[in-house]
Short mmCIF file of C-alpha atoms in Angstrom, two decimals:
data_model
loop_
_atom_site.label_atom_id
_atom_site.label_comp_id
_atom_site.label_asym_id
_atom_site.label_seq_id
_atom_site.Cartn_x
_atom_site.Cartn_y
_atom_site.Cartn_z
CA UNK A 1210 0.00 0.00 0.00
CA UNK A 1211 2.67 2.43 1.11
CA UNK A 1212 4.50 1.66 -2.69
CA UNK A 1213 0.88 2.47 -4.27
CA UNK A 1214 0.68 5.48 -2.47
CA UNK A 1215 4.10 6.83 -2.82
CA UNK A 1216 3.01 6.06 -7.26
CA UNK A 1217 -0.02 8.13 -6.73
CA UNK A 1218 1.69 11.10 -4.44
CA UNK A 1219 4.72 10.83 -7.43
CA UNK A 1220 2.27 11.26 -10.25
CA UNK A 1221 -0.22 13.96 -8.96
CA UNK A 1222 3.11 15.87 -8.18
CA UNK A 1223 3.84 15.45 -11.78
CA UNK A 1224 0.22 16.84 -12.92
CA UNK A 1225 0.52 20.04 -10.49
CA UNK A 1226 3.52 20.83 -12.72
CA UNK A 1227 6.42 20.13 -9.65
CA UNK A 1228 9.77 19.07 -12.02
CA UNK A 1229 10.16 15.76 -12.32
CA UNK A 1230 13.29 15.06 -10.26
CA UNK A 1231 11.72 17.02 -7.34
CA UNK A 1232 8.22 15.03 -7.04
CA UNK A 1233 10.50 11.87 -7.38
CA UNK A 1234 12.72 12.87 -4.20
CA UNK A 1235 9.51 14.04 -2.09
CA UNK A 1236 7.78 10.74 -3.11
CA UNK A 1237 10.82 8.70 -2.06
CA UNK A 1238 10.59 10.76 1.17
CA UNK A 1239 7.20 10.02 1.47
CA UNK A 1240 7.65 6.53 1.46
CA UNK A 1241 10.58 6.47 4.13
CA UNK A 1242 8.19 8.44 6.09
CA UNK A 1243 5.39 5.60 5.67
CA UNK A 1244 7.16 2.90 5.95
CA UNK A 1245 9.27 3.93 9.22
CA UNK A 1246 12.40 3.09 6.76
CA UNK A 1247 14.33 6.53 8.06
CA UNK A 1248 17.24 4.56 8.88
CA UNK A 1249 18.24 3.84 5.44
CA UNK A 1250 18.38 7.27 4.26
CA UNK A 1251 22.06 7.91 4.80
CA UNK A 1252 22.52 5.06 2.58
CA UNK A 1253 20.11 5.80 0.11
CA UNK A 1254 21.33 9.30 -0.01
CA UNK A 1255 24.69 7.80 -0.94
CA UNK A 1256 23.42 6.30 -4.09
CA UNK A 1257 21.34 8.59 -5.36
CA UNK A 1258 24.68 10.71 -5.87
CA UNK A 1259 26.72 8.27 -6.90
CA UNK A 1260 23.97 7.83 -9.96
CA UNK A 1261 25.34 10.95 -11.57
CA UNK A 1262 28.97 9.81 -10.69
CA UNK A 1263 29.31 8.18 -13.82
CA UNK A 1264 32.10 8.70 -17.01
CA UNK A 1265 29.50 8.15 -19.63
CA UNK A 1266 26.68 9.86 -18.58
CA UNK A 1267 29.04 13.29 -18.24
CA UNK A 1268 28.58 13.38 -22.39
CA UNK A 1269 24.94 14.65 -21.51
CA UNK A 1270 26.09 18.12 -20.91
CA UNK A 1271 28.83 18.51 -23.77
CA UNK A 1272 26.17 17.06 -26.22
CA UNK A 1273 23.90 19.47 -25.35
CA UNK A 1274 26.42 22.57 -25.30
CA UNK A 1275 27.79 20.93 -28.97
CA UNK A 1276 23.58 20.81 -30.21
CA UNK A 1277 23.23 24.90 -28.87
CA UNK A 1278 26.76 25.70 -29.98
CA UNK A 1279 25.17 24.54 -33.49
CA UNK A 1280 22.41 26.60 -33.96
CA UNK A 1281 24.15 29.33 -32.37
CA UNK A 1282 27.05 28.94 -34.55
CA UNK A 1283 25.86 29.02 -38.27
CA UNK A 1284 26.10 24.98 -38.96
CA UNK A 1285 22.06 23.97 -38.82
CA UNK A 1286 21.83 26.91 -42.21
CA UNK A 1287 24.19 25.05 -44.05
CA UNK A 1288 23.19 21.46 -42.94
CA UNK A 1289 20.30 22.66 -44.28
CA UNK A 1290 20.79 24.31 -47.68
CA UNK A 1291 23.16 21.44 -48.52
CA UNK A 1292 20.41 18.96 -48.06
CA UNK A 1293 17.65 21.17 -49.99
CA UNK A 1294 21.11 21.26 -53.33
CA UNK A 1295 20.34 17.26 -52.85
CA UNK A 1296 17.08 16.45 -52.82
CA UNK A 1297 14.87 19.70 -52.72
CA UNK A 1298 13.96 18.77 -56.26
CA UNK A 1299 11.83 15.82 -55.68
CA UNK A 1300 8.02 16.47 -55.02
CA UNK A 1301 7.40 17.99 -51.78
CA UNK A 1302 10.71 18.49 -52.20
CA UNK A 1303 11.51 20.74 -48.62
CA UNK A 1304 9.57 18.08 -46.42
CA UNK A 1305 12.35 15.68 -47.90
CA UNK A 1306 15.24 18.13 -46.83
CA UNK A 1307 13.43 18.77 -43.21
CA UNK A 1308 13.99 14.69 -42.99
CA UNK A 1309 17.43 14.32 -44.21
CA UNK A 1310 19.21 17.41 -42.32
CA UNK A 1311 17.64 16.26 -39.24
CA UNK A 1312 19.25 12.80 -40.13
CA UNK A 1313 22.35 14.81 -40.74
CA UNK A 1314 22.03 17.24 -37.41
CA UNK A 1315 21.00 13.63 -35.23
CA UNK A 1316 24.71 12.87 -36.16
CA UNK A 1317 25.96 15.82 -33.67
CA UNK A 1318 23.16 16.35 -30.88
CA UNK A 1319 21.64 13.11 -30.30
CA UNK A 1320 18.42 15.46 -28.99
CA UNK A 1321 14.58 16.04 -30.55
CA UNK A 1322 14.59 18.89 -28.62
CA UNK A 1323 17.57 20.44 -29.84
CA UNK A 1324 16.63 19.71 -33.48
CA UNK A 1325 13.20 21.10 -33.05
CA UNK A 1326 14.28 23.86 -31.85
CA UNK A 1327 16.76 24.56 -33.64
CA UNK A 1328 16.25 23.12 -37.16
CA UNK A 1329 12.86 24.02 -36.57
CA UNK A 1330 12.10 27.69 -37.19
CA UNK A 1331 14.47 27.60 -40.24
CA UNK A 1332 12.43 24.48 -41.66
CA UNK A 1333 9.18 25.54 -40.84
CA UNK A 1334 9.70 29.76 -42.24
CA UNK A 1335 10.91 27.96 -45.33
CA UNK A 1336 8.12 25.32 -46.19
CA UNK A 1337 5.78 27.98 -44.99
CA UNK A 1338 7.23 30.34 -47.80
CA UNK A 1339 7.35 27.61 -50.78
CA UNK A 1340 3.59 27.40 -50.26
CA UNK A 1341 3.23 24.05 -47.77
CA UNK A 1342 0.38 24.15 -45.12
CA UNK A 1343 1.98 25.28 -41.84
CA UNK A 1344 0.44 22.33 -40.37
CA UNK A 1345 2.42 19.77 -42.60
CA UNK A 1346 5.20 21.93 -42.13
CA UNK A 1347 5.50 21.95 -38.17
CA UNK A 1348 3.54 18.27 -38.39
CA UNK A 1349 6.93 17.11 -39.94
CA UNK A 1350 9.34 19.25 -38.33
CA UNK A 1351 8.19 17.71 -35.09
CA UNK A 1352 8.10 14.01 -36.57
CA UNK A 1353 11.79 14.08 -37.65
CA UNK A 1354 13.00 15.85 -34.67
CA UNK A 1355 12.99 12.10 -32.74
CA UNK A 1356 14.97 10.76 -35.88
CA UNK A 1357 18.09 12.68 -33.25
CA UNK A 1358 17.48 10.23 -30.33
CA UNK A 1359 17.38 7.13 -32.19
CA UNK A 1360 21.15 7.28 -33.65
CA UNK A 1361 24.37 7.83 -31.87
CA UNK A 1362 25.84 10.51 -29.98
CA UNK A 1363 22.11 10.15 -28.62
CA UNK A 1364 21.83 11.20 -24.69
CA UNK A 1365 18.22 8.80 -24.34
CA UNK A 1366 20.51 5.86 -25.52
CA UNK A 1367 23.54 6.53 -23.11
CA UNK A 1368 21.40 6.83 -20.67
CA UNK A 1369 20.26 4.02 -21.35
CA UNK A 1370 23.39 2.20 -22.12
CA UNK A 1371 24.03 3.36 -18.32
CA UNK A 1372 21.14 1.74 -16.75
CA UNK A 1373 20.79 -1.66 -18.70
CA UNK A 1374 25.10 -1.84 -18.72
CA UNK A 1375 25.18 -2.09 -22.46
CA UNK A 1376 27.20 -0.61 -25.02
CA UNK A 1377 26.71 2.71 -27.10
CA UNK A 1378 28.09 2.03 -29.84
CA UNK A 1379 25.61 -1.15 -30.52
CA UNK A 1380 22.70 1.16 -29.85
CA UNK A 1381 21.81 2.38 -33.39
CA UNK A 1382 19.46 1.14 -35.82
CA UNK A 1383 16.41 2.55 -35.53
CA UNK A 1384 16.60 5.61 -37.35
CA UNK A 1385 17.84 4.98 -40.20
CA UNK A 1386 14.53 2.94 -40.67
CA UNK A 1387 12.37 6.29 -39.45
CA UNK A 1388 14.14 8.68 -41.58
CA UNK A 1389 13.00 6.32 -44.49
CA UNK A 1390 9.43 5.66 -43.59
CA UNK A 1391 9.04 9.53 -42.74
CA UNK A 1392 9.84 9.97 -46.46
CA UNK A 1393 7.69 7.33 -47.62
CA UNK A 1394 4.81 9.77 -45.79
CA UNK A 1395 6.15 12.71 -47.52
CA UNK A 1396 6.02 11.17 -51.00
CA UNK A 1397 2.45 10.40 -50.00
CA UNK A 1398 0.89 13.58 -49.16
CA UNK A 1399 3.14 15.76 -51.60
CA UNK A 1400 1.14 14.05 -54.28
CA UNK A 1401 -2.21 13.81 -53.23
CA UNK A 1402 -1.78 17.53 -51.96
CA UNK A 1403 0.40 18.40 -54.88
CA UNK A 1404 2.97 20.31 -52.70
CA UNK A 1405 5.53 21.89 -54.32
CA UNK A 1406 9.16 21.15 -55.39
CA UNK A 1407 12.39 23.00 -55.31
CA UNK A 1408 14.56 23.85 -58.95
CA UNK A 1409 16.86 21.08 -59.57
CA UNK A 1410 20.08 22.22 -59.24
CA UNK A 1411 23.23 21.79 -61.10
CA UNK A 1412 25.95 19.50 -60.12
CA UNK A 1413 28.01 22.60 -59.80
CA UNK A 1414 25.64 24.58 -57.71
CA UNK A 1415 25.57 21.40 -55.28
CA UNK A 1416 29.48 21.19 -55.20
CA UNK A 1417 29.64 24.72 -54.04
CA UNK A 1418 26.60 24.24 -51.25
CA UNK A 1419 28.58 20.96 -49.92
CA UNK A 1420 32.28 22.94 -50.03
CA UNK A 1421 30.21 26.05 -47.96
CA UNK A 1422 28.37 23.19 -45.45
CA UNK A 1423 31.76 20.82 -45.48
CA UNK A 1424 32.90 21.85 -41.79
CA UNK A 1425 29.23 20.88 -40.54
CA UNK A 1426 29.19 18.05 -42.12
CA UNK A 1427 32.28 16.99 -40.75
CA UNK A 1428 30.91 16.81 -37.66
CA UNK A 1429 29.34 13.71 -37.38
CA UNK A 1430 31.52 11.75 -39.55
CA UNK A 1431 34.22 12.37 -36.60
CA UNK A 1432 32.15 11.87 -33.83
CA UNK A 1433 30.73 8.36 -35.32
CA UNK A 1434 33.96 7.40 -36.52
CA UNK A 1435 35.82 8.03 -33.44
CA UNK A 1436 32.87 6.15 -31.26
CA UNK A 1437 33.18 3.11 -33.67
CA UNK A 1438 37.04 2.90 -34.22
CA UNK A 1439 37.62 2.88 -29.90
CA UNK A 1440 39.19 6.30 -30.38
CA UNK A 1441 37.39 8.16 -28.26
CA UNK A 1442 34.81 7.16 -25.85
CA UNK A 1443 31.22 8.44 -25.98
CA UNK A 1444 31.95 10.87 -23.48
CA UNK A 1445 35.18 11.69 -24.97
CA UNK A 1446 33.45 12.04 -28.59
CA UNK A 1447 30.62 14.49 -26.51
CA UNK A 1448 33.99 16.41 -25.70
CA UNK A 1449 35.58 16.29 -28.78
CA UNK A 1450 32.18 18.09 -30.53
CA UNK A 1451 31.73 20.32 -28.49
CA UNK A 1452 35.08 22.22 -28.90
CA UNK A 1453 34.93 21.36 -32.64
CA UNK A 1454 31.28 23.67 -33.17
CA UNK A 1455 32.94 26.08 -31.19
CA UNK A 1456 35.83 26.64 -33.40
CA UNK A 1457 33.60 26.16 -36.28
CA UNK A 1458 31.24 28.89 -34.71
CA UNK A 1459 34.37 31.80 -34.07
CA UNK A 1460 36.86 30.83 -36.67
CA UNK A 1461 35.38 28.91 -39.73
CA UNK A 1462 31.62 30.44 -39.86
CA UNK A 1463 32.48 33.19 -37.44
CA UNK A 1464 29.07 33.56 -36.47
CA UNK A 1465 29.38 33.45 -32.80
CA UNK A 1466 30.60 36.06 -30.69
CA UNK A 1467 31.92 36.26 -26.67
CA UNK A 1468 28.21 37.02 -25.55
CA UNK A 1469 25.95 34.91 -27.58
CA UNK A 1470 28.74 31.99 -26.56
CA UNK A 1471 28.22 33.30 -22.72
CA UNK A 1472 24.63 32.87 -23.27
CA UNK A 1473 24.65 29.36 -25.13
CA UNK A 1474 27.27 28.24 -22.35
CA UNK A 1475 24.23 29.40 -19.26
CA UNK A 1476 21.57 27.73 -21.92
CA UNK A 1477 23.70 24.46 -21.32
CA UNK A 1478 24.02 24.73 -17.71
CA UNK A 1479 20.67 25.11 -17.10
CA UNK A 1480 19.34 22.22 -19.42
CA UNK A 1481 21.92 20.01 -18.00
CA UNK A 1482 21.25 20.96 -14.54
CA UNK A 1483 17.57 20.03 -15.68
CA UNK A 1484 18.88 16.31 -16.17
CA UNK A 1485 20.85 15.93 -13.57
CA UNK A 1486 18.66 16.75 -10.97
CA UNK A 1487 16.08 14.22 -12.96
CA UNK A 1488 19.04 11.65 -12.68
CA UNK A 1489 19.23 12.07 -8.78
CA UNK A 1490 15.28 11.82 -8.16
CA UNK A 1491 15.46 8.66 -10.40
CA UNK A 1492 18.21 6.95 -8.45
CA UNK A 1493 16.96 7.98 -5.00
CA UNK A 1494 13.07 6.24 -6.40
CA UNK A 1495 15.29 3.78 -7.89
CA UNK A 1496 16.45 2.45 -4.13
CA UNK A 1497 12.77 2.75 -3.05
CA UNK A 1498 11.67 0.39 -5.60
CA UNK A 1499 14.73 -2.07 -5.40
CA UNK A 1500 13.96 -2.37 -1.78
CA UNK A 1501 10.62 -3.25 -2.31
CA UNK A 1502 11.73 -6.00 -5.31
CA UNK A 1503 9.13 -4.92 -7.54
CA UNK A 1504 11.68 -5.84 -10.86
CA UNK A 1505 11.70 -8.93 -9.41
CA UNK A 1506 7.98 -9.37 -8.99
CA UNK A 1507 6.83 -7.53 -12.53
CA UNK A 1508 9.19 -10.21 -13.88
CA UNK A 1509 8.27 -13.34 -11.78
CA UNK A 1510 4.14 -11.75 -13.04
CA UNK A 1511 5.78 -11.79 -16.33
CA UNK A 1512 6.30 -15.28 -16.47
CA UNK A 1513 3.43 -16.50 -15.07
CA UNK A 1514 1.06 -14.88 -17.29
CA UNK A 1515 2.85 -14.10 -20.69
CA UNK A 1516 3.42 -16.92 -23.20
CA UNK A 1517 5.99 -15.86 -25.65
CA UNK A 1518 8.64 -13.08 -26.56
CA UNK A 1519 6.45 -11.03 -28.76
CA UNK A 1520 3.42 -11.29 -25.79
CA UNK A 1521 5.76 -9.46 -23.55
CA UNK A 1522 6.93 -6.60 -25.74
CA UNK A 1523 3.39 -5.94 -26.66
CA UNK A 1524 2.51 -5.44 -23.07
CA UNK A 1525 5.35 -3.36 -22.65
CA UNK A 1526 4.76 -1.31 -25.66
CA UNK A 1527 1.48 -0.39 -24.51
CA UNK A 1528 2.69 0.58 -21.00
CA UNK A 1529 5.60 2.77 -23.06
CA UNK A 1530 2.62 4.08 -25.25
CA UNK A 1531 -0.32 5.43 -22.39
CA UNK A 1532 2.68 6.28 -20.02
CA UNK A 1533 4.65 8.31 -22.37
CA UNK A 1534 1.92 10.70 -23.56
CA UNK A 1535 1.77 12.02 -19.98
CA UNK A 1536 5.00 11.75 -18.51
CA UNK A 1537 7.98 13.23 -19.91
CA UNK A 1538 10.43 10.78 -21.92
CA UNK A 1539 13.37 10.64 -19.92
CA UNK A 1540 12.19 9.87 -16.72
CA UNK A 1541 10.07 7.59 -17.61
CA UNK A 1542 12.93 5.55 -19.08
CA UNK A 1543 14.97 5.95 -16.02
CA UNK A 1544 12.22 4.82 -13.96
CA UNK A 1545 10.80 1.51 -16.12
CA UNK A 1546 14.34 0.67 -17.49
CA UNK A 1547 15.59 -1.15 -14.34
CA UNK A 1548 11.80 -1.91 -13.40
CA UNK A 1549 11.53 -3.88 -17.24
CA UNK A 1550 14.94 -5.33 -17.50
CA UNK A 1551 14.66 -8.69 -15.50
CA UNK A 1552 11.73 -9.69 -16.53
CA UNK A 1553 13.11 -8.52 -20.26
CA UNK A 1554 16.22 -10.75 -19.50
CA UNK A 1555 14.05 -13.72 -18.47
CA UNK A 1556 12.72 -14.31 -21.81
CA UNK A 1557 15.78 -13.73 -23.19
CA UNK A 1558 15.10 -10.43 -25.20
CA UNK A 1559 18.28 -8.93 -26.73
CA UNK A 1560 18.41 -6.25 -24.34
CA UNK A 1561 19.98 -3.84 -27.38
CA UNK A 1562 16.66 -4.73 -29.15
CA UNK A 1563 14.92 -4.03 -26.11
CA UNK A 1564 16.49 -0.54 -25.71
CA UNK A 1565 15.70 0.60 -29.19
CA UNK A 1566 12.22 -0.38 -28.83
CA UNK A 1567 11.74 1.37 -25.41
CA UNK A 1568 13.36 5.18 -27.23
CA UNK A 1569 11.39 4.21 -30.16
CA UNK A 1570 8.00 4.53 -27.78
CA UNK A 1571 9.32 7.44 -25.70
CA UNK A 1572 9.60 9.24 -28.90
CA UNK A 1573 6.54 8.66 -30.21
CA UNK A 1574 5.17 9.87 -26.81
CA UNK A 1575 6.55 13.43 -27.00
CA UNK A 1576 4.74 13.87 -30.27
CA UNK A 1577 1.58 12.87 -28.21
CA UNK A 1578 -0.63 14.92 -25.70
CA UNK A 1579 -0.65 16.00 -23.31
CA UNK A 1580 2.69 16.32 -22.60
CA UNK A 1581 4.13 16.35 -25.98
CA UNK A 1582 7.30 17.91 -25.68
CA UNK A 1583 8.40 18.30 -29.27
CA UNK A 1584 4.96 19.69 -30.15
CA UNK A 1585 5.36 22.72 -27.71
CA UNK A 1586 8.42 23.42 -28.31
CA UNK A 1587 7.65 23.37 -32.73
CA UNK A 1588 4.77 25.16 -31.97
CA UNK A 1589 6.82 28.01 -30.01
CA UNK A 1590 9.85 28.58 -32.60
CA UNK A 1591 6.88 27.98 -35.21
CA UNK A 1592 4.16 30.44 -33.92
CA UNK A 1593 1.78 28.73 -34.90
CA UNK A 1594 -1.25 26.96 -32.77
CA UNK A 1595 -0.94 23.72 -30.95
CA UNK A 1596 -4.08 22.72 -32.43
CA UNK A 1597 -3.23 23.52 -35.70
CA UNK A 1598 0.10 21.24 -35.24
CA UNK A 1599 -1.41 18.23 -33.78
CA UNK A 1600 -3.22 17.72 -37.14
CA UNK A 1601 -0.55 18.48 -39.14
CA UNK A 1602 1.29 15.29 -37.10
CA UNK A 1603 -0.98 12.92 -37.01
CA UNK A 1604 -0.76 11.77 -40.72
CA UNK A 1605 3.47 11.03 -39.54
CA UNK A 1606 2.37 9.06 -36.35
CA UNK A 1607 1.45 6.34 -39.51
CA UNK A 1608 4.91 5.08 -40.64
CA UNK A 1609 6.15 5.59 -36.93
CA UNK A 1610 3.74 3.17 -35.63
CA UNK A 1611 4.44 0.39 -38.67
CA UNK A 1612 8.30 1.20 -37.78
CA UNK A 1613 7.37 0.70 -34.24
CA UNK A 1614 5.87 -2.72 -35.43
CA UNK A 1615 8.50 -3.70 -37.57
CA UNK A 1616 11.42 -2.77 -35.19
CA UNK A 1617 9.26 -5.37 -32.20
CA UNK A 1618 8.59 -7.91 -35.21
CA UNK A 1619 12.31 -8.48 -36.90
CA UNK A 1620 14.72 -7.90 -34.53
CA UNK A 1621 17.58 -8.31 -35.87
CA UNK A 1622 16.39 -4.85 -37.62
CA UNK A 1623 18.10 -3.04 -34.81
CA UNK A 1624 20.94 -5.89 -33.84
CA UNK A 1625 22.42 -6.54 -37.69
CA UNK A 1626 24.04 -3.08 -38.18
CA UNK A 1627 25.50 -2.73 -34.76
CA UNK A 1628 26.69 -6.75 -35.05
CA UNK A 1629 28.57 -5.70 -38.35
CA UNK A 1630 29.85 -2.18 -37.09
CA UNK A 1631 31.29 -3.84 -33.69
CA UNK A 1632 32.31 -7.49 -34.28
CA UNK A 1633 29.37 -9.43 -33.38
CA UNK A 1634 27.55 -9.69 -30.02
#
């Protein structure tokens, strides 16, 4: 009764609008105060800060100070017009290019919220202007904006990496799969809605946009190369982008000056602060729920009542589904991760498979009310109406749901790249 209640007190915080890491600390409070269990405090204290003492999960902040150096530093513009030179010709042709450069941008930020917003307001001004509805337009922008968490450097799948002791560098698949079924969806409704296209443009017109946009694009072929060689370390790679945009941003684009840098540097602080006071509510919970063993029973109710592999993930994908369109994405991962695993583990789920599948449904959560993440923050660097977006994304929740299917289905969707890439395993 005392874990139910602690649940409840966690998630009404939650709906009065207290940040996450906060309601989980007072709930975890809460249920030392219930259950008379003060005298484990000191202890659990301990590990909740040793959660954030970790190597790999100190590439969170320098990810996110690499994603705002970007669009503070002139690389999403040319990420962008490089992509429209390529394939801005092909009906519908800027939905295509919102698709690919957030593809291309995933490659340094590993965050939907830092390709929303900043991919965003240049993609959505730009379809707006070529004639597209503004609903399509932010409909997409926010659909492709979780192609970033789905593909290395991604912070959901280091996190993740953390909690479930896997690798990064096998975490991977999943979106190149998205970025093609998003594009299947554009195809679609450019024809039926005959959207427009962009001039074709000349070979050498597209040498010159890829020699202006070659230092951006740069960017991810070190940081994936390095993580797949064993040069660097994910953390190390975070590191290593970081200081690369910035150079890029004062010397090469020289688009950044000493106070907008000042100002992207507090914009990191405080979004990383954000997370790590998330990561310290989780762990604290964390002990609550290990002491109570409720992995171990979910998993021992597992196996009594589901019959197969494919039973299982179905359950859990509609858990990931309800929970995720009212709780914010990263939590809830830290939270149902360790809760999940065991009873994952027990019927022998590849639990690389099982970590793709888990961001897959997180990310289709923040394009969902009410909490919808993404959608709030397209609307806001869109200006346009929430209600107006949520139309314009439902026709894109389509392919994400068959990819969602597919990825549960087959797979060795997600495990044959990363087998090839590292060796096996």
């Amino acid at each position: 009764m005392q874990m139910v209640l602690t649940f409840v007190l966690w998630f009404f915080l939650i709906m009065l609008g207290v940040h996450v890491g906060y309601a989980l600390i007072m709930a975890s409070i809460f249920f030392f105060t219930a259950s008379g269990g003060w005298n484990l405090v000191p202890f659990a204290l301990e590990q909740m800060f040793n959660g954030v003492n970790s190597q790999t999960l100190l590439a969170v902040p320098f990810f996110v100070l690499a994603g705002n150096l970007m669009n503070g530093g002139g690389v999403t513009t040319r990420i962008f017009d490089f992509a429209a030179s390529m394939i801005g010709h092909r009906k519908g042709g800027l939905a295509h290019v919102n698709v690919v450069a957030s593809l291309i941008f995933s490659g340094m930020s590993g965050s939907a919220l830092a390709d929303a917003g900043g991919l965003g307001q240049l993609e959505i001004k730009s379809m707006k202007d070529a004639g597209f509805d503004e609903g399509f337009a932010g409909g997409i922008t926010a659909a492709s904006c979780i192609i970033g968490p789905l593909v290395p450097p991604s912070t959901p799948l280091i996190i993740y990496a953390v909690l479930a002791n896997q690798s990064v560098e096998k975490l991977f698949m999943a979106g190149l799969l998205t970025t093609a079924a998003l594009m299947v969806m554009c195809s679609i409704l450019s024809h039926k809605r005959n959207y427009p296209s962009e001039p074709k443009r000349s070979w050498s017109y597209r040498a010159n946009s890829f020699k202006k946009s070659f230092w951006a694009l740069l960017t991810p072929v070190i940081i994936l190369i390095g993580i797949f060689t064993g040069f660097f370390t994910p953390t190390e790679a975070a590191v290593v982008a970081a200081l690369y945009t910035m150079l890029l941003g004062f010397f090469v684009y020289k688009e950044l000056t000493l106070d907008s840098f000042f100002k992207i540097c507090i914009d990191s602080i405080k979004t990383s602060g954000t997370i790590v006071l998330m990561i310290l509510g989780v762990t604290l919970f964390q002990f609550v729920i290990s002491r109570e063993q409720m992995p171990q029973a979910i998993a021992t109710f597992f196996t009594s009542h589901v019959s197969s592999k494919l039973t299982l993930l179905l359950m859990i994908n509609i858990v990931l589904l309800i929970l995720g369109t009212c709780i914010d994405a990263l939590p809830l991962q830290m939270i149902l991760v360790p809760i999940l695993l065991p009873a994952v583990l027990a019927y022998d789920i590849n639990p690389i498979h099982f970590g793709v599948v888990v961001i897959f449904n997180l990310m289709i959560g923040i394009l969902t009310p009410p909490m919808g993440t993404a959608l709030f923050v397209v609307a806001r660097v869109g200006n346009m109406q929430f209600k107006t977006l949520m139309k314009g994304v439902v026709p894109f929740l389509i392919p994400l749901v068959i990819t969602l299917v597919l990825l549960n289905i087959f797979p060795e969707i997600t495990l044959l790249l990363p087998r090839l890439l590292t060796g096996g395993g």
